[in-house]
Coordinates of C-alpha atoms and ligand atoms in Angstrom, one line a residue:
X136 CA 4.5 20.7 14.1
X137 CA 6.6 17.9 12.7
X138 CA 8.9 19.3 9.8
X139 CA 8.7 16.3 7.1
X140 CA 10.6 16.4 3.8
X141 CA 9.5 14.6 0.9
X142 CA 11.3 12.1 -1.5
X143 CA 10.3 11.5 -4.6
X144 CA 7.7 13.8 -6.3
X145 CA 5.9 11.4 -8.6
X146 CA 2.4 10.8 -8.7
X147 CA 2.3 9.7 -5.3
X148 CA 4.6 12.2 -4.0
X149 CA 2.9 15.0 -5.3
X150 CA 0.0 13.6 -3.5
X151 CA 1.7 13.4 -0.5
X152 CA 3.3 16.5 -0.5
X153 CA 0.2 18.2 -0.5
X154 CA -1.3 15.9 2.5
X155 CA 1.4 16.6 4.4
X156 CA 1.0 20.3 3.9
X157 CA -2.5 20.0 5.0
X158 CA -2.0 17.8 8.0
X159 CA -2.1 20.1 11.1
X160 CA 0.8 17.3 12.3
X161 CA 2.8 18.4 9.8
X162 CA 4.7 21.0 7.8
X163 CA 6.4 20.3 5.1
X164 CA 9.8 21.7 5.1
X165 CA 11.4 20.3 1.8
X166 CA 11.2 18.5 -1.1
X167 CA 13.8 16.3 -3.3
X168 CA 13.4 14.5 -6.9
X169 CA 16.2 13.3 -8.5
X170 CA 14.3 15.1 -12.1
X171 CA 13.7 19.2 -11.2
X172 CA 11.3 19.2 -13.1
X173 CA 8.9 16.9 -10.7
X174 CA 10.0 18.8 -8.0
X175 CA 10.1 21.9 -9.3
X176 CA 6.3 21.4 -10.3
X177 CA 5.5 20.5 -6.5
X178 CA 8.0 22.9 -4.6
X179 CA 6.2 26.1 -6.9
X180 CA 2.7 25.2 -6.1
X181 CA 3.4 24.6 -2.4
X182 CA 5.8 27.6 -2.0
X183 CA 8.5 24.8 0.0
X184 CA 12.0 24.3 -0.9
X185 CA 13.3 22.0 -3.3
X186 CA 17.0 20.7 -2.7
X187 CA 18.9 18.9 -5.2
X188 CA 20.9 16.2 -3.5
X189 CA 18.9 14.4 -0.7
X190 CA 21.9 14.7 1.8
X191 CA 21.0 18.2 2.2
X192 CA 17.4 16.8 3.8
X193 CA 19.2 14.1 5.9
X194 CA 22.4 16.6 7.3
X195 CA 19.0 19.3 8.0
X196 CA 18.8 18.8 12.1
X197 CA 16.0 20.9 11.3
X198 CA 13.9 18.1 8.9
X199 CA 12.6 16.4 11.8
X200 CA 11.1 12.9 9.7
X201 CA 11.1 12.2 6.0
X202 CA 8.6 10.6 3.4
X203 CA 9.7 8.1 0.8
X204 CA 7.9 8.4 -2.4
X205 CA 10.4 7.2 -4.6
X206 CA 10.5 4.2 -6.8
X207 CA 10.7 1.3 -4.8
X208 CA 14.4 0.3 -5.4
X209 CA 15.5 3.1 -3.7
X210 CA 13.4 2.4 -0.8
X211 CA 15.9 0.3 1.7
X212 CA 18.7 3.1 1.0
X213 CA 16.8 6.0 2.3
X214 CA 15.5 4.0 5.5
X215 CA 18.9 2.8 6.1
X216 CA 20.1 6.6 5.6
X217 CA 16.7 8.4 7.7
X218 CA 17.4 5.6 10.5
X219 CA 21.1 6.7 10.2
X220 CA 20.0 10.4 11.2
X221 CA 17.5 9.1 13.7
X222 CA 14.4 10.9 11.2
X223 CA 11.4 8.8 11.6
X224 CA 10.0 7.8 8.5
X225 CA 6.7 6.8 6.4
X226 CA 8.2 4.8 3.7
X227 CA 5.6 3.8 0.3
X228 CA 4.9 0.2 0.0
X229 CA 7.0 -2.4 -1.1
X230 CA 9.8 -2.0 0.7
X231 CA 11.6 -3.4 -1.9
X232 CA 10.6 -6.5 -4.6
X233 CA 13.5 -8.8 -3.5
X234 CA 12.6 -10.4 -0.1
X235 CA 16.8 -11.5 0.4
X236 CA 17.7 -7.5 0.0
X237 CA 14.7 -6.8 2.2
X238 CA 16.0 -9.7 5.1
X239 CA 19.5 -8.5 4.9
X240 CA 18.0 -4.9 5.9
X241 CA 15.7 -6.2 8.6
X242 CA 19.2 -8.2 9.9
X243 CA 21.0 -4.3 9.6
X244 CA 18.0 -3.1 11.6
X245 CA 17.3 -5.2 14.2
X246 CA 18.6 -2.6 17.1
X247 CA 16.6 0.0 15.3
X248 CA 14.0 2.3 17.3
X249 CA 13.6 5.1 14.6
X250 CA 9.9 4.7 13.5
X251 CA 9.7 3.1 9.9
X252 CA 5.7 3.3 9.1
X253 CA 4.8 1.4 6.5
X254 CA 2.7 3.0 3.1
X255 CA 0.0 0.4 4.1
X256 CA -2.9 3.2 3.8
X257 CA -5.8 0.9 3.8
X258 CA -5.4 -0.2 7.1
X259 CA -6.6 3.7 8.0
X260 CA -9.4 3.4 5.3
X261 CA -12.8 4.9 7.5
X262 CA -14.6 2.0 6.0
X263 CA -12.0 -0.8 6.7
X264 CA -11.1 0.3 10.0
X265 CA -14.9 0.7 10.9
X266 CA -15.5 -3.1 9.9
X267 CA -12.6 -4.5 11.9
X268 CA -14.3 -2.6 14.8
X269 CA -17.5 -4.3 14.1
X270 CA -15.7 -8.2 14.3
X271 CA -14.1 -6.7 17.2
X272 CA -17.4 -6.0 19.0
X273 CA -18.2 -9.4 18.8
X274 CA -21.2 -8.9 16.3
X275 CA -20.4 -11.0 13.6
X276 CA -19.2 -13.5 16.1
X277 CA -16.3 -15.8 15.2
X278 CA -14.2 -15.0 11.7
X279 CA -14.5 -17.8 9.6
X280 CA -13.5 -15.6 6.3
X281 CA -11.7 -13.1 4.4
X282 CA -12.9 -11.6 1.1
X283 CA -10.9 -9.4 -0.2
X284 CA -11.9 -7.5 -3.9
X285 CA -9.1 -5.3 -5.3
X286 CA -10.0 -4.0 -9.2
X287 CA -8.1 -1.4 -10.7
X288 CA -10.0 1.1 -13.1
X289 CA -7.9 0.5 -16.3
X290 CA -4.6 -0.8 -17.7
X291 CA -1.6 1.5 -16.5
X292 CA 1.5 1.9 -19.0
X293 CA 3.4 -0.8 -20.4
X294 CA 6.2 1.0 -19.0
X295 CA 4.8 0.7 -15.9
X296 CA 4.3 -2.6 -15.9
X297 CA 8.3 -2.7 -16.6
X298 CA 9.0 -1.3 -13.7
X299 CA 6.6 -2.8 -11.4
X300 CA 8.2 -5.8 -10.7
X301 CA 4.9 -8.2 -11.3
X302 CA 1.3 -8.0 -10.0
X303 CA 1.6 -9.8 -6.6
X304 CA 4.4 -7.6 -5.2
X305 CA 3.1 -4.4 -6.9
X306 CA -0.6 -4.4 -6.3
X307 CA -1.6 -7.8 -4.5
X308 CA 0.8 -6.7 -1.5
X309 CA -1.9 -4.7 -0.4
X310 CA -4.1 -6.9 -0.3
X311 CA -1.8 -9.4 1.6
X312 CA -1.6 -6.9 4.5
X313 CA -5.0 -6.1 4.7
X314 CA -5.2 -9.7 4.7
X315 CA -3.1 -9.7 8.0
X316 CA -5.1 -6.9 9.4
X317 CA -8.3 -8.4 9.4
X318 CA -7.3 -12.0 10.4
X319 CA -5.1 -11.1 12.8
X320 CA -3.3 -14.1 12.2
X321 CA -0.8 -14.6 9.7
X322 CA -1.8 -16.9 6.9
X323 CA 0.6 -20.3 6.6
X324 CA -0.7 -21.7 3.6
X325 CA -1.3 -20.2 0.0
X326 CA -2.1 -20.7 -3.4
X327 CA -2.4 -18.8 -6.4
X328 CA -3.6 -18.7 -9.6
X329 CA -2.9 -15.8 -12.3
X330 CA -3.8 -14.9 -15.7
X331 CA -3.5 -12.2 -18.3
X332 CA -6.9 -11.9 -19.6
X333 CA -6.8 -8.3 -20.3
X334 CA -3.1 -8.2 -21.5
X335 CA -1.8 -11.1 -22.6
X336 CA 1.3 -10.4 -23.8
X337 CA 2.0 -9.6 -20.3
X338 CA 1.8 -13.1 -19.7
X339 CA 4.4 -14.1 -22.9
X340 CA 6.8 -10.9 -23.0
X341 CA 6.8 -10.2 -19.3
X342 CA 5.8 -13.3 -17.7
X343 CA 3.7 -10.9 -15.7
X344 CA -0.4 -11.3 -15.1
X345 CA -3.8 -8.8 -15.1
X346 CA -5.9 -10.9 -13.2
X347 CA -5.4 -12.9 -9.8
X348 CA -7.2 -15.2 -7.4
X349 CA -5.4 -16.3 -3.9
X350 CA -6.7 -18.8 -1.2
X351 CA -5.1 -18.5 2.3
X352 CA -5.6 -20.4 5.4
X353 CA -4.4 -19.3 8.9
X354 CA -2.9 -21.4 11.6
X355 CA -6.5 -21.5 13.3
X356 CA -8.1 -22.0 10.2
X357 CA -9.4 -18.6 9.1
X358 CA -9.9 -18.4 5.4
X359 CA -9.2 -15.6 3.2
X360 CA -9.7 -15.1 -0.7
X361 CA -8.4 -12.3 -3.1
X362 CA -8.8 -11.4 -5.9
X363 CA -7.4 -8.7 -8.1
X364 CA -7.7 -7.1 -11.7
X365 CA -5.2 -4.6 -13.3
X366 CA -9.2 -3.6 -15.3
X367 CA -12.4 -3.1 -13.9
X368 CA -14.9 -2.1 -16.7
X369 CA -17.4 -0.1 -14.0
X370 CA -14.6 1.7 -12.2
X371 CA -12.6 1.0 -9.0
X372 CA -14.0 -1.9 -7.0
X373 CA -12.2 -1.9 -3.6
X374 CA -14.4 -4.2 -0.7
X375 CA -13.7 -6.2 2.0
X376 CA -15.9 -8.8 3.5
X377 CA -16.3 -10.6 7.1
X378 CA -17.8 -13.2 7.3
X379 CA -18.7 -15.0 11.1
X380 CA -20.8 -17.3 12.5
X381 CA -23.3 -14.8 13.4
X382 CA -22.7 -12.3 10.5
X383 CA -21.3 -10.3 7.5
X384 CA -19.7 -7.1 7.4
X385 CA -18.5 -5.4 4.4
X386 CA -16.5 -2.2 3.7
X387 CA -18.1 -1.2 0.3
X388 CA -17.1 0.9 -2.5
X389 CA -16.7 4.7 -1.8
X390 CA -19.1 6.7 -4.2
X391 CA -18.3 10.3 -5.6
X392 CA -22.1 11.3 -3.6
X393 CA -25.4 9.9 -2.4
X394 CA -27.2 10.8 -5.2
X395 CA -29.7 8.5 -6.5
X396 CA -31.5 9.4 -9.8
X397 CA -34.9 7.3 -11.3
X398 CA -36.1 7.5 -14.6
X399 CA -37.8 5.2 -16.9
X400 CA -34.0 3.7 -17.3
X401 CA -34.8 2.5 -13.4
X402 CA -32.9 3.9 -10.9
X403 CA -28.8 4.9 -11.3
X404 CA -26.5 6.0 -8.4
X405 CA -23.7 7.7 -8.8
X406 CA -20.2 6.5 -10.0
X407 CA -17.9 5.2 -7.5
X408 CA -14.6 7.3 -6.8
X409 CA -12.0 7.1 -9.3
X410 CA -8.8 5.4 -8.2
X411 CA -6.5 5.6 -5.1
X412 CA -5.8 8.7 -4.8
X413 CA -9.3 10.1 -4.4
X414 CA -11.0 6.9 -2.7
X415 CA -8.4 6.5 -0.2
X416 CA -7.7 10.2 0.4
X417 CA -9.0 9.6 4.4
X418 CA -6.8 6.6 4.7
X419 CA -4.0 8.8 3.6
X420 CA -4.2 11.5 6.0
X421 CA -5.4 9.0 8.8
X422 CA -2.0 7.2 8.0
X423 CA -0.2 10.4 8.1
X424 CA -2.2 11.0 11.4
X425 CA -0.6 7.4 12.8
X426 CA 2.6 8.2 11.6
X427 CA 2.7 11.9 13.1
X428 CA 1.2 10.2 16.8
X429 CA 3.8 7.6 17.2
X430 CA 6.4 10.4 16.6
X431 CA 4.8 12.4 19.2
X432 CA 4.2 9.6 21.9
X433 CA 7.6 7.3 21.2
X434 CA 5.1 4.4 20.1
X435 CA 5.5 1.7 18.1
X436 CA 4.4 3.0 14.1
X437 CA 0.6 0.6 13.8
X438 CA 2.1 -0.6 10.5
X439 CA 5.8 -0.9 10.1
X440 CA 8.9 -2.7 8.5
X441 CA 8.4 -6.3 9.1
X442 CA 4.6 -5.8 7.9
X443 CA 6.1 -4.7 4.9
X444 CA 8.4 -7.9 5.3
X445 CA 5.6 -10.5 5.7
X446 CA 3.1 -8.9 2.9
X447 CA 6.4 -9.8 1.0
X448 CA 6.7 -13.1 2.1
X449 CA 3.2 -14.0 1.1
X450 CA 4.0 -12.3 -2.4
X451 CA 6.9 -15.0 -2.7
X452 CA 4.5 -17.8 -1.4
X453 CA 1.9 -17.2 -4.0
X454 CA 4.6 -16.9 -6.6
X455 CA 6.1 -20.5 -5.6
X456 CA 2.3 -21.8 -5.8
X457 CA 2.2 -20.5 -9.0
X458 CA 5.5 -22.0 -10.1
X459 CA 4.2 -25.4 -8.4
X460 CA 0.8 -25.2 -8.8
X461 CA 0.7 -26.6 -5.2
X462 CA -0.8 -25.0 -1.6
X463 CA 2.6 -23.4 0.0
X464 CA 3.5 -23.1 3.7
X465 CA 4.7 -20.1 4.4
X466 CA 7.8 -19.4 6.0
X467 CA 8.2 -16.3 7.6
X468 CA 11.9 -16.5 9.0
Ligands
NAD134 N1 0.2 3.2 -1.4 C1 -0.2 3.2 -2.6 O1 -1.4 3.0 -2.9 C2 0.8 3.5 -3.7 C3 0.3 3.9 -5.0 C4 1.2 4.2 -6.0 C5 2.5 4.1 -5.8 N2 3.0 3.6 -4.6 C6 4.5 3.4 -4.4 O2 5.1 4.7 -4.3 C7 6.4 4.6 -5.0 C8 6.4 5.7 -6.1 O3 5.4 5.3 -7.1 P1 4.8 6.4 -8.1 O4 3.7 5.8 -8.8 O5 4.6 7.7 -7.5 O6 6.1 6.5 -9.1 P2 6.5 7.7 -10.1 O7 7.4 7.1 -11.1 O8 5.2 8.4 -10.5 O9 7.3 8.7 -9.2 C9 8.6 8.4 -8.7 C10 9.3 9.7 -8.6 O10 10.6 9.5 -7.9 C11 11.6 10.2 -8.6 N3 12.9 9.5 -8.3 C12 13.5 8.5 -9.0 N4 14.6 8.1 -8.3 C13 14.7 9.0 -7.2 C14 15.7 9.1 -6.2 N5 16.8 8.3 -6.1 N6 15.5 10.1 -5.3 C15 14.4 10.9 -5.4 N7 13.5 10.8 -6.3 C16 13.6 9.9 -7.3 C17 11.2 10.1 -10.1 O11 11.8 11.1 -10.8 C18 9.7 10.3 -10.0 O12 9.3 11.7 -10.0 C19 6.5 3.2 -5.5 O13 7.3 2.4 -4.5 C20 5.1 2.6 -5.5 O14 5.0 1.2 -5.3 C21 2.2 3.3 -3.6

């Protein structure tokens, strides 16, 4: 069993703290938030400790990796301190929202081998995975395109929003690695366009958008389009299409159950699955699965640091488009 310590027990490190409890990879040996009472709430329910000062996980020869659930401007600190202690780590996406901070850590890295797995979880989405499988088996034939449909259920706080540091490093950056992941190419060219439609004084108090649609090209010419909402009126619309010259996949919604009912109404299915969490619960633990096998067999994390770097790039390339209005080349130095 791997002992893994968690940082950060927000909403995404509770969850994590409980999937790493359940993982038979993993036990979870600790937990740190820098406000008890987060931690306090998570440590209880799981019966695990809760220090309070995070050098007591790193100095632990005993904590054998570490999760980083924290907000994301502490991210590049406590990879630079777990590779520092040689702990492999699964760090939350992004790795940070200022691609300069984030290239000065890559240059501080560059002889690292401690595994740093990124938070990319819908790369290990059942559905995803199972499409990319299908291109791979030749039966769409060639990928021509990417469609890529990312709606959240409804507006998150405005504090949030504060603290997010915009829509395309926040919530597109997903979408730009999936991106990656299905092309298997890096895009070179991209443009954006954004909007608050939902919100708008996102758009005049925080320069910041609700509503997104990117174009991206590859060096072979693959095409891929996103687009995102921070609002989706009928719930939490997450699909990917593939599109060859001899066919379409697509990774569809994930619904609560099968059950179909008719009436004189017509017919009504049931609701898809709320929001991250619970739709991309597999993709979670399959992630933690990844994470815990390239411990175990000295591999190579499937998603690691300079993913997180180039998802960031593309971020800054839409964001130049937008400033621009122009198609940008991406420069991924
Ligand atoms: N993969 C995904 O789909 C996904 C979803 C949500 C959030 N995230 C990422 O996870 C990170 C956390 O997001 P969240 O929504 O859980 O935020 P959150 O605000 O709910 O939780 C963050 C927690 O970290 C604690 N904290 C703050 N500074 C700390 C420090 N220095 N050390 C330890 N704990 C500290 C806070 O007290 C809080 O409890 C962000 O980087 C976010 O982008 C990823």
């Amino acid at each position: 069993m791997i002992k893994l310590a968690v940082l950060g027990c927000g909403r995404i490190g509770q969850m994590h703290a409980r999937n790493v409890s359940n993982h038979p990879d993993f036990s979870l040996a600790a937990v740190y938030d820098v406000n008890k009472e987060f931690g306090e709430k998570i440590a209880n329910e799981l019966n695990v400790p809760l220090v309070s000062d995070d050098k007591e996980i790193f100095e632990d020869k005993e904590i054998d990796a570490v999760l980083i659930a924290s907000p994301t401007d502490t991210h590049i600190e406590f990879i630079e301190k777990s590779v520092a202690t040689n702990k492999p780590v699964y760090c939350e996406k992004p790795i940070d929202l200022d691609i300069l901070k984030v290239n000065e850590c890559a240059k501080r890295l560059k002889a690292n081998k401690v595994p740093i797995h990124l938070g990319f979880n819908r790369r290990f989405d059942p559905g995803h995975v199972e499409a990319k499988e299908v291109l791979k088996s030749g039966e769409i034939g060639d990928l021509h395109q990417v469609l890529i449909t990312s709606r959240d259920p409804g507006l998150p706080s405005w504090e949030y929003y504060q603290a997010a540091g915009g829509l395309l490093r926040d919530m597109t950056i997903h979408d730009f690695d999936i991106s990656r992941f299905m092309l298997d190419e890096d895009p070179i060219k991209v443009f954006a366009i954004t909007n608050a439609l939902i919100e708008p004084k996102l758009k005049t108090e925080l320069n910041d958008a609700d509503t997104v649609m990117i174009i991206m090209e590859t060096a072979s010419g693959k095409q891929c389009h996103i687009n995102n909402s921070r609002s989706s009126a009928y719930g939490y619309d997450q699909r990917i299409e593939l599109v060859g010259n001899k066919g379409m996949v697509l990774s569809d919604n994930k619904k609560i159950n099968n059950v179909r009912k008719f009436s004189s109404n017509g017919e009504t299915t049931s609701v898809v699955e709320h929001f991250f969490l619970e739709r991309y619960y597999d993709a979670f633990m399959n992630g933690l699965s990844s994470f815990a096998s390239c411990i175990k067999n000295n591999t190579a994390p499937e998603v690691g640091f300079e993913d997180g770097r180039k998802a960031l790039l593309l971020a800054e390339a839409a964001y130049e488009s937008l400033k621009t209005h122009q198609m940008i080349n991406v420069n991924y130095d």
